[in-house]
Coordinates of C-alpha atoms in Angstrom, one line a residue:
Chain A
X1 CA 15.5 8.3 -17.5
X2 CA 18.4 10.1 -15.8
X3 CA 20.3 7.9 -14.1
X4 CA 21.0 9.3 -10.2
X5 CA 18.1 12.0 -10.2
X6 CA 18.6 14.9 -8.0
X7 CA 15.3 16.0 -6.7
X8 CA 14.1 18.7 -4.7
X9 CA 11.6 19.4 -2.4
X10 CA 10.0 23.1 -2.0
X11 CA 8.0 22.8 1.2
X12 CA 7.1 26.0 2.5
X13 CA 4.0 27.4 4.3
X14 CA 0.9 29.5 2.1
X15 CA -0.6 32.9 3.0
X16 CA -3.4 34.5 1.6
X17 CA -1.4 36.0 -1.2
X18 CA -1.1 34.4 -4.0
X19 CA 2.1 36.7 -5.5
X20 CA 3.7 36.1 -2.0
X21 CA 3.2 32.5 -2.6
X22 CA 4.6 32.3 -6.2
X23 CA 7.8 34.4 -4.8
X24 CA 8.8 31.8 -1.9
X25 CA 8.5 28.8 -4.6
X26 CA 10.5 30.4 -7.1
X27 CA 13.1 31.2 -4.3
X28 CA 12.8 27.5 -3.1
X29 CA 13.4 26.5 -6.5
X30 CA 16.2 28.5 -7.0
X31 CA 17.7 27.2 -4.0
X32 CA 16.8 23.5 -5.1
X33 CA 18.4 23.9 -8.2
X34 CA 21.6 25.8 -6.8
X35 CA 21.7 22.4 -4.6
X36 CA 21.6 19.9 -8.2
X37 CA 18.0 19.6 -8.4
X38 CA 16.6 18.0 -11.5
X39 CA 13.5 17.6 -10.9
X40 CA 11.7 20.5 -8.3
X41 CA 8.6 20.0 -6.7
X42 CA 6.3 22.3 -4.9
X43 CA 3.4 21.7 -2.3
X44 CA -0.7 21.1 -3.9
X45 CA -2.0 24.4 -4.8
X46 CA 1.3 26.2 -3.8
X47 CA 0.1 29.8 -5.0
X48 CA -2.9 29.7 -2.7
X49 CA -3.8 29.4 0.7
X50 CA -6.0 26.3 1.5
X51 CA -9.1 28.1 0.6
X52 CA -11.0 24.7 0.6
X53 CA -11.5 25.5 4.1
X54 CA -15.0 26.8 3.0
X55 CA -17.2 27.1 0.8
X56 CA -16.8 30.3 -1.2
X57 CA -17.9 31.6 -4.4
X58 CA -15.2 34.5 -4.2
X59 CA -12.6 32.0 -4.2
X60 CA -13.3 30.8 -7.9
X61 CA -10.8 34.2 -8.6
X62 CA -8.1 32.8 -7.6
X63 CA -8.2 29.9 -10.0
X64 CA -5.9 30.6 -13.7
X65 CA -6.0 29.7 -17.4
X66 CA -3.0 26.8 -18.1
X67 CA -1.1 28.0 -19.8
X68 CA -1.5 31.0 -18.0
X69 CA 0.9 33.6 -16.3
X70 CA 2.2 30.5 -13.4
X71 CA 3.2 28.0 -15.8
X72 CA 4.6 31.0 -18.4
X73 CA 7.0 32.5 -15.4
X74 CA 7.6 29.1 -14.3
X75 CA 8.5 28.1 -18.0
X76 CA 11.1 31.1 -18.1
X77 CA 12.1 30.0 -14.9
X78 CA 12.7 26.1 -15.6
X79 CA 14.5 27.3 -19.0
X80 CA 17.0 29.3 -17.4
X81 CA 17.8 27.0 -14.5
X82 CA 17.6 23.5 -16.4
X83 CA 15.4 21.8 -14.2
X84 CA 11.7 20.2 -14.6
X85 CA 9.2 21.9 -12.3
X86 CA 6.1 20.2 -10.8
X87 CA 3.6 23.1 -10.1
X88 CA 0.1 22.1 -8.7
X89 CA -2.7 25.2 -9.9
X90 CA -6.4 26.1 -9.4
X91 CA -6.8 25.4 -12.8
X92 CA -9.7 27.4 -14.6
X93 CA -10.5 25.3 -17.7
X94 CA -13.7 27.1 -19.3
X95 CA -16.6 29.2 -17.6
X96 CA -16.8 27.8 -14.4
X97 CA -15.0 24.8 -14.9
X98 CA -12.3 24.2 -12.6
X99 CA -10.2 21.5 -12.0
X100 CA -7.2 21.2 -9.4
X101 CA -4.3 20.3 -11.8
X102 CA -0.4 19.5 -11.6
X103 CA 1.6 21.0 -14.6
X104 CA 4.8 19.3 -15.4
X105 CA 7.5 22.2 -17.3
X106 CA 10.1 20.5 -19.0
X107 CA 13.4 22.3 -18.7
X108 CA 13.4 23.1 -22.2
X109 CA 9.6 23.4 -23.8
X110 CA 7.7 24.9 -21.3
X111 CA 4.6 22.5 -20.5
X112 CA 5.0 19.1 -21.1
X113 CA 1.6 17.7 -19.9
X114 CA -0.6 18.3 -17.3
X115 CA -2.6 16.1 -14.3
X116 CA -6.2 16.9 -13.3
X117 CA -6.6 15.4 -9.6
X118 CA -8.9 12.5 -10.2
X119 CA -9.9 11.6 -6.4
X120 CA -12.0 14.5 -5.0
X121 CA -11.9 14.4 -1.3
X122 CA -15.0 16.2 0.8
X123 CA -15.2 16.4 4.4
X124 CA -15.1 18.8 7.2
X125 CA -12.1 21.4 6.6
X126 CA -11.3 20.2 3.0
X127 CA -14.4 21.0 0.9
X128 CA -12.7 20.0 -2.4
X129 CA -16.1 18.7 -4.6
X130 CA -17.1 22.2 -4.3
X131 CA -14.4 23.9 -5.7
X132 CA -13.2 20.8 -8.6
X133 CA -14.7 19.0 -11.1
X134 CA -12.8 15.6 -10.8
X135 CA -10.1 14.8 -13.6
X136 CA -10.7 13.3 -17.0
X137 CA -7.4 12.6 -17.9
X138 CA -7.1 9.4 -16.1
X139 CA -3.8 8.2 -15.3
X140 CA -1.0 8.9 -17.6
X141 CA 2.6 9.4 -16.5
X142 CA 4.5 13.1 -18.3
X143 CA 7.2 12.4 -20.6
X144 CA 9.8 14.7 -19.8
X145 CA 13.6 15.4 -20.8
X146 CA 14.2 13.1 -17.8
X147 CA 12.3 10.4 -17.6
X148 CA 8.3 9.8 -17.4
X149 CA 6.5 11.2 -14.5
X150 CA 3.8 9.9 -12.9
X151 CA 2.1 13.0 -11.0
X152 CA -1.0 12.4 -8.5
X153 CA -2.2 15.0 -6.7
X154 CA -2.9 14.8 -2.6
X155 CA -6.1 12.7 -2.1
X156 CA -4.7 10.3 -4.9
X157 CA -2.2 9.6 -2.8
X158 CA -4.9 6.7 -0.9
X159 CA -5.8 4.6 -4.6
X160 CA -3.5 2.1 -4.9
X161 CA -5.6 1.8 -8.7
X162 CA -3.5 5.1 -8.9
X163 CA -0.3 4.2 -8.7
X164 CA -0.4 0.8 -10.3
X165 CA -1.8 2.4 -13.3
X166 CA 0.8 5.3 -13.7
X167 CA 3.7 2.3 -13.2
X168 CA 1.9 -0.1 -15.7
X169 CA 2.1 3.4 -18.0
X170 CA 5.9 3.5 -17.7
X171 CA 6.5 5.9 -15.1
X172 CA 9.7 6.3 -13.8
X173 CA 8.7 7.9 -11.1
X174 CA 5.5 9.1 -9.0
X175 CA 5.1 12.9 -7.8
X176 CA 2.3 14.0 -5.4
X177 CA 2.1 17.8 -4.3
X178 CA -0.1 17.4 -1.1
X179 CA -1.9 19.2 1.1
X180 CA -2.3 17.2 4.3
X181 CA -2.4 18.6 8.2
X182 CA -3.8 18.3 11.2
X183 CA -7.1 19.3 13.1
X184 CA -5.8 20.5 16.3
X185 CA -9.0 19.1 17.9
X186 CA -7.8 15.6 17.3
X187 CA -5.6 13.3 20.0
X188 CA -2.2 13.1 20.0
X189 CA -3.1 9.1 19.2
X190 CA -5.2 10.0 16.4
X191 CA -2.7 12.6 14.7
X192 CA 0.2 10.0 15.1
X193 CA -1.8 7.2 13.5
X194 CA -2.8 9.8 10.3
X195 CA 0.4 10.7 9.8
X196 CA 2.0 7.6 10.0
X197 CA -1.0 6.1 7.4
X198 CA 0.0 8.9 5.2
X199 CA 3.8 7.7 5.0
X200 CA 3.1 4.2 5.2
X201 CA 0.7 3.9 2.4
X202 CA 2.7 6.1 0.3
X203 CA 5.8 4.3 0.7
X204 CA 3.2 1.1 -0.2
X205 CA 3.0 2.7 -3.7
X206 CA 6.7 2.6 -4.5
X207 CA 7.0 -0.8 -2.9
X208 CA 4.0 -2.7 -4.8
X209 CA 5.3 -1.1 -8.2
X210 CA 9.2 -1.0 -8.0
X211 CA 9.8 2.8 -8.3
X212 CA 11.0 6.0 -6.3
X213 CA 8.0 8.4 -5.1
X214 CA 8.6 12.2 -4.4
X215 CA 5.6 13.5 -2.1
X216 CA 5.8 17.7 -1.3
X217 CA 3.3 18.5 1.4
X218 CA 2.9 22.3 2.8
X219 CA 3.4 23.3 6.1
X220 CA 2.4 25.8 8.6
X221 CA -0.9 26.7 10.1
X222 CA -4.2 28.1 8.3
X223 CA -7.1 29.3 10.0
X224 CA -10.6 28.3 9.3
X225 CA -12.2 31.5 8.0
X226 CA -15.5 30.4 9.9
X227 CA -14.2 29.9 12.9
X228 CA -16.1 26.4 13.2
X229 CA -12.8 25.0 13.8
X230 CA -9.0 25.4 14.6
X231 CA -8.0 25.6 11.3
X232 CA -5.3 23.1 9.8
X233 CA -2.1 22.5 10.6
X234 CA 0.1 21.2 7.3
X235 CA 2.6 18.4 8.6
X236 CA 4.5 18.8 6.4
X237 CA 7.0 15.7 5.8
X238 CA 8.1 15.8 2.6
X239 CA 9.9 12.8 1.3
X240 CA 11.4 10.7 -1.1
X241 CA 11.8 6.9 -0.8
X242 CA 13.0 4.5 -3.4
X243 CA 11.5 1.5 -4.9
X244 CA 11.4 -1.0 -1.9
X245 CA 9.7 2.1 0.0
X246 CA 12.8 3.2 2.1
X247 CA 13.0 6.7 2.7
X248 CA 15.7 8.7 1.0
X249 CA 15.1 11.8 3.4
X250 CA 12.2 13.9 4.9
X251 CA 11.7 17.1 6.0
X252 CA 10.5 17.9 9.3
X253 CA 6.9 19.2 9.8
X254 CA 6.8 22.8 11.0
X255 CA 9.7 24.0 8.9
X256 CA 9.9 26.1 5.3
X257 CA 12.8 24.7 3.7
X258 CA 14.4 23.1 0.2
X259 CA 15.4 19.6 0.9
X260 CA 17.3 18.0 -1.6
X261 CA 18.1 14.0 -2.5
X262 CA 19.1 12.0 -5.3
X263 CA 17.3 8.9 -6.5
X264 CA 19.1 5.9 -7.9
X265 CA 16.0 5.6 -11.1
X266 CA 18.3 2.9 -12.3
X267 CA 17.5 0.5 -9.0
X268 CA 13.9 -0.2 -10.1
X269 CA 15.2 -3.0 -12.8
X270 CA 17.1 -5.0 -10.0
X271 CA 14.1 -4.3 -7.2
X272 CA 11.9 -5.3 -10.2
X273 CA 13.8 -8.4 -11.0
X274 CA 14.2 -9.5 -7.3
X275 CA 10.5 -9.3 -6.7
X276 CA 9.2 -9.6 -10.1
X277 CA 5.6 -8.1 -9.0
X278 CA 4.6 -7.5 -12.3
X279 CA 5.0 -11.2 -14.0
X280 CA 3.0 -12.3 -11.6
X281 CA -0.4 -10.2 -11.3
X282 CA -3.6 -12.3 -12.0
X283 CA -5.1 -9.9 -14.6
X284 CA -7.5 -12.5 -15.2
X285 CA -9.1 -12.2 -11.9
X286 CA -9.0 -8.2 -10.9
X287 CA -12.4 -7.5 -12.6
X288 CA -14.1 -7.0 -9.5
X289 CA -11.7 -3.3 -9.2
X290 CA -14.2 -2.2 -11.3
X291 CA -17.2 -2.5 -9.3
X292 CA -18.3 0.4 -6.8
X293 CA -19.2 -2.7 -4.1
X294 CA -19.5 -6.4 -4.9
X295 CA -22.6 -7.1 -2.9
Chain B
X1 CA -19.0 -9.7 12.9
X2 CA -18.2 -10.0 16.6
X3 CA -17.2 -6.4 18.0
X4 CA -13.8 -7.0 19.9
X5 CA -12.3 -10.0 18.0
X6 CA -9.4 -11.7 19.9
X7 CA -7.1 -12.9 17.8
X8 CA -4.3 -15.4 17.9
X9 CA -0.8 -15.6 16.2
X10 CA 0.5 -18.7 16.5
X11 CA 4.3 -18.2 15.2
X12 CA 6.2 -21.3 15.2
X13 CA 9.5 -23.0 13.1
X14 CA 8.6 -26.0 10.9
X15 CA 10.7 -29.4 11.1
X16 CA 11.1 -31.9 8.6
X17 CA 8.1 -33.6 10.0
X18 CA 4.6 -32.8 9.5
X19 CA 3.5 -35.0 12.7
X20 CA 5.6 -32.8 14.8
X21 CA 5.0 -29.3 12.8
X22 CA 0.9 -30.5 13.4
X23 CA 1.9 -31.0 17.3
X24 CA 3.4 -27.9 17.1
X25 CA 0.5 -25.5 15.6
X26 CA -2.3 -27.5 18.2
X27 CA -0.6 -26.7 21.3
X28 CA -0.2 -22.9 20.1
X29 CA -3.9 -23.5 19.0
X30 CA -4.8 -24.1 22.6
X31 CA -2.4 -21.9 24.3
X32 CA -4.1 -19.1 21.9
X33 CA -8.0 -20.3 23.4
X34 CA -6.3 -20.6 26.8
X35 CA -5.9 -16.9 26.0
X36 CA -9.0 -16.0 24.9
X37 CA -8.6 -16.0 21.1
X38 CA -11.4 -16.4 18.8
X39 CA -10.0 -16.4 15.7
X40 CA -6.5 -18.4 15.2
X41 CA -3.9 -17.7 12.5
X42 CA -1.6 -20.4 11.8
X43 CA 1.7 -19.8 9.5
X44 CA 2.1 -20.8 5.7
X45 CA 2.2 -24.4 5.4
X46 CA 2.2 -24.9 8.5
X47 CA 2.5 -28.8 8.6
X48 CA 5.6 -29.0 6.4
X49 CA 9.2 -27.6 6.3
X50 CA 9.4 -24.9 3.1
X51 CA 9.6 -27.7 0.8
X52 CA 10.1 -25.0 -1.8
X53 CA 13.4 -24.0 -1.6
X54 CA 13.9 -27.1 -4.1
X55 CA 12.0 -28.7 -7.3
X56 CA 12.0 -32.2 -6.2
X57 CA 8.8 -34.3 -7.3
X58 CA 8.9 -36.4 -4.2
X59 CA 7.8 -33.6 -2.2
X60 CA 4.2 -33.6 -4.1
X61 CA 3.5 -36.9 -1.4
X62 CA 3.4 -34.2 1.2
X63 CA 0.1 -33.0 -0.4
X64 CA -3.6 -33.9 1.2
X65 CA -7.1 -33.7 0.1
X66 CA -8.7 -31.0 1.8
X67 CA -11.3 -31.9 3.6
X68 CA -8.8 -34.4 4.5
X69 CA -6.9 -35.8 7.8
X70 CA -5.6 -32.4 8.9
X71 CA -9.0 -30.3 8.5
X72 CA -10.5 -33.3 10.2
X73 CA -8.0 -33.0 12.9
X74 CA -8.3 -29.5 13.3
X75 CA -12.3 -28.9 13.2
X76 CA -12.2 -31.1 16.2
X77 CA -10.4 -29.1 17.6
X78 CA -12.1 -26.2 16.6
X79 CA -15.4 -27.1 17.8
X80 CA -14.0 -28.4 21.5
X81 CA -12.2 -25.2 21.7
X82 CA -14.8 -22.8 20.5
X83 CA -12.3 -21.0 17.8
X84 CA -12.1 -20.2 13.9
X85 CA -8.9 -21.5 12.9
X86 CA -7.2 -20.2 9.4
X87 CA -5.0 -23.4 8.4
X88 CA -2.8 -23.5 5.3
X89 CA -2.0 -26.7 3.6
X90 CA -0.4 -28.2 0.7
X91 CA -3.7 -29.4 -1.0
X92 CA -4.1 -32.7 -3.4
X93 CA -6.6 -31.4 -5.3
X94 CA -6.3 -33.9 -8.5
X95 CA -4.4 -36.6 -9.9
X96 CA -1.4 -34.3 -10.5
X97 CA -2.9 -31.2 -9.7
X98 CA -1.7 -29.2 -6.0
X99 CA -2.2 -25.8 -4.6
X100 CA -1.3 -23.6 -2.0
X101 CA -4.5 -23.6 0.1
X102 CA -5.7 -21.8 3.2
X103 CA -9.1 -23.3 5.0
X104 CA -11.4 -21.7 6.9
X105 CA -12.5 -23.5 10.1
X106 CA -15.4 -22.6 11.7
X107 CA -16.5 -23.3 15.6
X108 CA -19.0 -25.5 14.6
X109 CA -19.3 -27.1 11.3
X110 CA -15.8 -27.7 10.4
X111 CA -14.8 -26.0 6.9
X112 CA -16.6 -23.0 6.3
X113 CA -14.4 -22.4 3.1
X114 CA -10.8 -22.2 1.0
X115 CA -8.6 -19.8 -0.4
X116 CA -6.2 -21.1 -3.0
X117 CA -3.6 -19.2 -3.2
X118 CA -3.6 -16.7 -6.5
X119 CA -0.6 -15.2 -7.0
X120 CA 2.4 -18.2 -6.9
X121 CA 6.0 -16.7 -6.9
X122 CA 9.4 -17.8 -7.9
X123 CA 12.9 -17.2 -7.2
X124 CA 16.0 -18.5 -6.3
X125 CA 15.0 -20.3 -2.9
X126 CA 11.1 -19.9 -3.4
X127 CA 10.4 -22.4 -6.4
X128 CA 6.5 -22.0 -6.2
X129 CA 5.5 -22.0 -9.3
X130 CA 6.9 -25.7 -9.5
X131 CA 4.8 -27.3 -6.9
X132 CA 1.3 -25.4 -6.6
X133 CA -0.9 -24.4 -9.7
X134 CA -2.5 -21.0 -9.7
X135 CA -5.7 -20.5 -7.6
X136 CA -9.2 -20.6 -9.8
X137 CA -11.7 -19.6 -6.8
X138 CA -10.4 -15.4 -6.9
X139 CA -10.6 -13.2 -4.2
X140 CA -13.2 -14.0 -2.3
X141 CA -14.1 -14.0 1.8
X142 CA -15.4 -16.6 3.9
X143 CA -18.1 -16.2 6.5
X144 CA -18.0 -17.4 9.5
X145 CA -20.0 -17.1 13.1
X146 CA -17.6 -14.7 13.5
X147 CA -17.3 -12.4 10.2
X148 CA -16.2 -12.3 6.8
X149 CA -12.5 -13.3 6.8
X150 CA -10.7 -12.1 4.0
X151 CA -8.1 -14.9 3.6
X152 CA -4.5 -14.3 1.1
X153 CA -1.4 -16.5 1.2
X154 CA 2.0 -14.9 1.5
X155 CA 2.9 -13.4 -2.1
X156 CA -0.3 -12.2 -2.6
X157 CA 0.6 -10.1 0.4
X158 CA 2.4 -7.3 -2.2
X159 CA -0.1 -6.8 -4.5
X160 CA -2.9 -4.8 -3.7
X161 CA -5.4 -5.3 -5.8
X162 CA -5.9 -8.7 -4.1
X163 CA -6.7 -6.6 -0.9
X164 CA -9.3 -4.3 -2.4
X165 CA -11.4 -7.1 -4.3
X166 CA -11.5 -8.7 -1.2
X167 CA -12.9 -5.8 0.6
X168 CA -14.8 -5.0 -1.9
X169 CA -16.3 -8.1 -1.1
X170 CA -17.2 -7.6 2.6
X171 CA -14.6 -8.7 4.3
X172 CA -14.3 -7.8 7.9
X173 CA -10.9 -8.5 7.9
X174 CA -7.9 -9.7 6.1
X175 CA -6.2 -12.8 7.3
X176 CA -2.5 -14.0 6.0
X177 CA -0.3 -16.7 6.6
X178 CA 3.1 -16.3 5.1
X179 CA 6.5 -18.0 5.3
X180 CA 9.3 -15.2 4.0
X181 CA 12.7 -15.2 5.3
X182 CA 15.9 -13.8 5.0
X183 CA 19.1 -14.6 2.8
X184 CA 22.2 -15.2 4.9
X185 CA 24.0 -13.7 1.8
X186 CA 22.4 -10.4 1.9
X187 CA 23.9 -7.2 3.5
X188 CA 22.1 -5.9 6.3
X189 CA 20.3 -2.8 5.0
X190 CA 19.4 -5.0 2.1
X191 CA 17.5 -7.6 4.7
X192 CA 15.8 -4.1 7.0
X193 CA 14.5 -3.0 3.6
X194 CA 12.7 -6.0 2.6
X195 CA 11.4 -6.6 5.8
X196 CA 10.0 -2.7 6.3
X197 CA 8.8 -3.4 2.9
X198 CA 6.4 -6.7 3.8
X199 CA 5.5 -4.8 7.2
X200 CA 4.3 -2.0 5.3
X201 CA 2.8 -3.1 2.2
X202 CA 0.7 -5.0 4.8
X203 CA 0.3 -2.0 6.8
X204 CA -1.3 0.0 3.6
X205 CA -3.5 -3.1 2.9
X206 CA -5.4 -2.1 6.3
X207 CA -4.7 1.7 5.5
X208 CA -6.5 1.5 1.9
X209 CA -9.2 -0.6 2.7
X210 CA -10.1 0.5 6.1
X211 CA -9.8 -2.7 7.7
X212 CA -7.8 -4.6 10.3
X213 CA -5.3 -7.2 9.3
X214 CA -3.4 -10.8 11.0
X215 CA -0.4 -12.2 9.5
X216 CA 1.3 -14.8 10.7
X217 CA 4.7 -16.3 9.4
X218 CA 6.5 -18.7 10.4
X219 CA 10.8 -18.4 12.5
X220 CA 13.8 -20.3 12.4
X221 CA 15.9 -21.6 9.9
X222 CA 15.7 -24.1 7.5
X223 CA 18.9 -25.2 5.4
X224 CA 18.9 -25.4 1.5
X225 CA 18.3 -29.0 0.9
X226 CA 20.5 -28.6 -1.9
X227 CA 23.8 -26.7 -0.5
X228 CA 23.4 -24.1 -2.8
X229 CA 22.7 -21.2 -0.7
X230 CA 22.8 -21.0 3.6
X231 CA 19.1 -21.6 3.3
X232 CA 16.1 -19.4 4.6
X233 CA 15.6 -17.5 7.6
X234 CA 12.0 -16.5 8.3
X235 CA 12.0 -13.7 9.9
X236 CA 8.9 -14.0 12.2
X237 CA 7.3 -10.9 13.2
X238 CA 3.4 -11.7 13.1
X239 CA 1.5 -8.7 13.5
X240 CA -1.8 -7.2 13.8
X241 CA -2.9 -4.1 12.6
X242 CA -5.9 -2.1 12.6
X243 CA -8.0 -0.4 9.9
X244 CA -5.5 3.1 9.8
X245 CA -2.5 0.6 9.3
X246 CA -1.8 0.9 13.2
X247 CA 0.3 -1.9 14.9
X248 CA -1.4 -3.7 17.2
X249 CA 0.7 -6.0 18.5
X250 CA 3.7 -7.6 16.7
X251 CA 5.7 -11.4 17.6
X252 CA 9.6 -10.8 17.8
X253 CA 11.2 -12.3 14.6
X254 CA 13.4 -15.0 16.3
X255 CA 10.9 -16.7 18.6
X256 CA 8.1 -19.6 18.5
X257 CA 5.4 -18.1 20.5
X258 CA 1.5 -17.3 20.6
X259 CA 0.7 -13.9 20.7
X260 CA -3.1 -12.8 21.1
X261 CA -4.5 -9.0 20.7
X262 CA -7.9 -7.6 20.7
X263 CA -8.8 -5.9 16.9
X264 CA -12.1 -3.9 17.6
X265 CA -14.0 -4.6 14.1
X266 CA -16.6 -1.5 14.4
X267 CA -13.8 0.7 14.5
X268 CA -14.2 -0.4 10.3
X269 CA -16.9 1.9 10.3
X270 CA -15.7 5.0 12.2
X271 CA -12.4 5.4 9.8
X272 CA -14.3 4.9 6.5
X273 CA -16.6 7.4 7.7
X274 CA -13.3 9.7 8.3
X275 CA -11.5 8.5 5.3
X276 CA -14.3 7.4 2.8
X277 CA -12.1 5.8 0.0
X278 CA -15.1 3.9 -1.1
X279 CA -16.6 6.5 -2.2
X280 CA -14.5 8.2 -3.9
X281 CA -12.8 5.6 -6.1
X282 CA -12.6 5.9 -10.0
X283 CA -14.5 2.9 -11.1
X284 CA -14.9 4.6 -14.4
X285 CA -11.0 4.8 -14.7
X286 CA -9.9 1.8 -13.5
X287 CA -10.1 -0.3 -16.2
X288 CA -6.3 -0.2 -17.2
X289 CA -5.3 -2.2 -14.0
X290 CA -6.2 -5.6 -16.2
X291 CA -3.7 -5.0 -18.5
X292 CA -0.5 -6.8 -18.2
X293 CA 1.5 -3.3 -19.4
X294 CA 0.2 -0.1 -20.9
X295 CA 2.6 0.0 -24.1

């Protein structure tokens, strides 16, 4: 893995057009990569608006082949800047199949592996089970010119199981592309203690495994195209933190901007070594992970 | 499980003798009823000084059988006082053979049942693995007249599959005593990061599992008995937080004291209903977490 990793954050807000879309990532990840970046990564389903909003047939359009035209300009794009590119698509994988994927485009070779969100979420405002079949790719980091990613994709982001077994893979590092806001209709209380459950579970990842985490959320408001509700607003946040969870930086919530921060990859041996994690897991008593409820 | 649980931290320093450091945790144990709680926490070995931070086989004579004159002791007290107590002993199990055990005290009928401590750590200062064998009876709660209690000792605070199993399990909450502490010899930002990292590793416990959590640890400072380093300074801080992660209440880090707060269980339901994890975990992809590494 590269040693001091410059990443970058493309957080920007989605309209309902996806070409619009594609043009402020590739300008954020021009901007990302004119600031160092290495390794660039872009909010969940960062071509689209949320369309999860509802339940829509129409919106089974806007899903694409991988490879398919994203990941080809993208692939030109990560060529001629030198970076790696985390891209999260509507992936259509056969007729009506679809799965909501993260492609990983190595600076060099175009795709070097793909994630298929395992954890479906499904409530009111995010009607994901509709729209993707969960993953069957399980959890295996991306090797890549610079280093081994481990990419999750949004509702991941709540599974410990996830990131334990993406670090006990060898990543280096976890991604998540996210698409997480607020329901306007909520307390201030309530949104506060979301938002800081998002940040402090996430942070929980890097801590219980010994490596850095990059997590790109959108921002901006979306309407709810059935008016049941006030539509979402994307908090935003992006960040990085290192491997005993401190943050490295964070973007604000209501902003569209590149944000970018260099991880020290090297500091998960001596975090490791401190608090040795790892040697000390009781393998032979975590069977009960693989019940649904030990009644 | 009782609705609105009162709970009671009783942080405290430990001396070099278990008569006093038993003085010590019953007064806080009454000043905690006095205050209404129902459910005590008491720190890590609470009875002894951190006998750990040196391999020194006279120290094994501060083990007792559990039950034994401490449990006795403190089911009396218990029952006159009307309170679950969550004591952690050093525990003579065999001829030769000790643990790291937390009991469970019921109101009424004295030991309603053990944790031993799974997940034994070692490093310079923290020579576990010397004294205590391994825990045998997994992750598993105890009932009581007042709910499941979901009991872990201090290292298995960073590892989260030790959370899950026991919520998996039923518990209404997770209950853990602790003793961690600061080297003298680190830098500052060194000593905020560990500590952010045990408050929020916690934090996510309560976050993943949608469940509250107690910890209680213990404050002061106790010299290296061996003048090698400027010994240990536990850092306090006992907390309670509820089943989105959110602080309830937290001790100051430098201060013996009893702290009680009010954790409303059936709020359990409401956030699973808003965040169902449960339901949505990949049981069928799971199965890599018993590995030791994923070569």
């Amino acid at each position: 893995m590269t040693k001091n990793l410059t990443v970058g954050l493309v957080q920007h807000t989605c309209c309902n057009d996806p070409q619009q879309n594609l043009t402020t990532s590739i300008h954020g990840i021009e901007q990302a990569a004119k600031n160092g970046a290495q390794l660039i990564v872009l909010p969940e389903l960062h071509r689209n608006h949320y369309f999860c909003q509802t339940e829509d047939a129409g919106n089974f359009d806007l899903a694409e082949a991988i490879p398919g035209p994203t990941t080809t300009t993208l692939s030109v794009l990560a060529k001629q800047l030198k970076v790696v590119i985390i891209a999260s698509l509507f992936e259509r994988r056969a007729v009506g199949m679809y799965h909501n994927t993260a492609v990983v485009i190595d600076t060099d070779n175009g795709i070097a592996g793909i994630y298929r969100k395992m954890h479906i979420p499904d409530d009111p405002g995010y009607y994901e089970k509709y729209y993707f079949t969960p993953g069957d790719l399980g959890f295996t980091p991306v090797s890549t010119s610079i280093g081994k990613i481990g990419v999750l994709v949004c509702w991941d982001q709540w599974f410990p199981e996830a990131a334990r077994i993406m670090a006990l893979s060898g990543a280096d590092m976890l991604v998540i592309p996210t698409a997480i806001g607020w329901d306007q209709q909520d307390v201030d209380a309530e949104k506060q203690r979301q938002y800081d459950a998002w940040i402090t579970i996430q942070r929980a990842h890097a801590i219980a495994n010994g490596l850095p985490i990059a997590v790109c959320n959108r921002t901006g408001h979306e309407p709810d195209p059935n008016g049941r509700s006030d539509g979402i607003t994307f908090w935003g946040s992006s960040f990085v933190a290192g491997p005993q969870g401190e943050l490295l930086t964070q973007c604000p919530s209501d902003k569209t901007l590149v944000q970018t921060t260099i991880a020290n990859i090297e500091r998960s041996e001596q975090v490791r070594r401190n608090w040795p994690y790892f040697r000390d897991r009781r393998i032979d008593a975590y069977r009960d992970i693989l019940l649904r409820y030990r009644d």
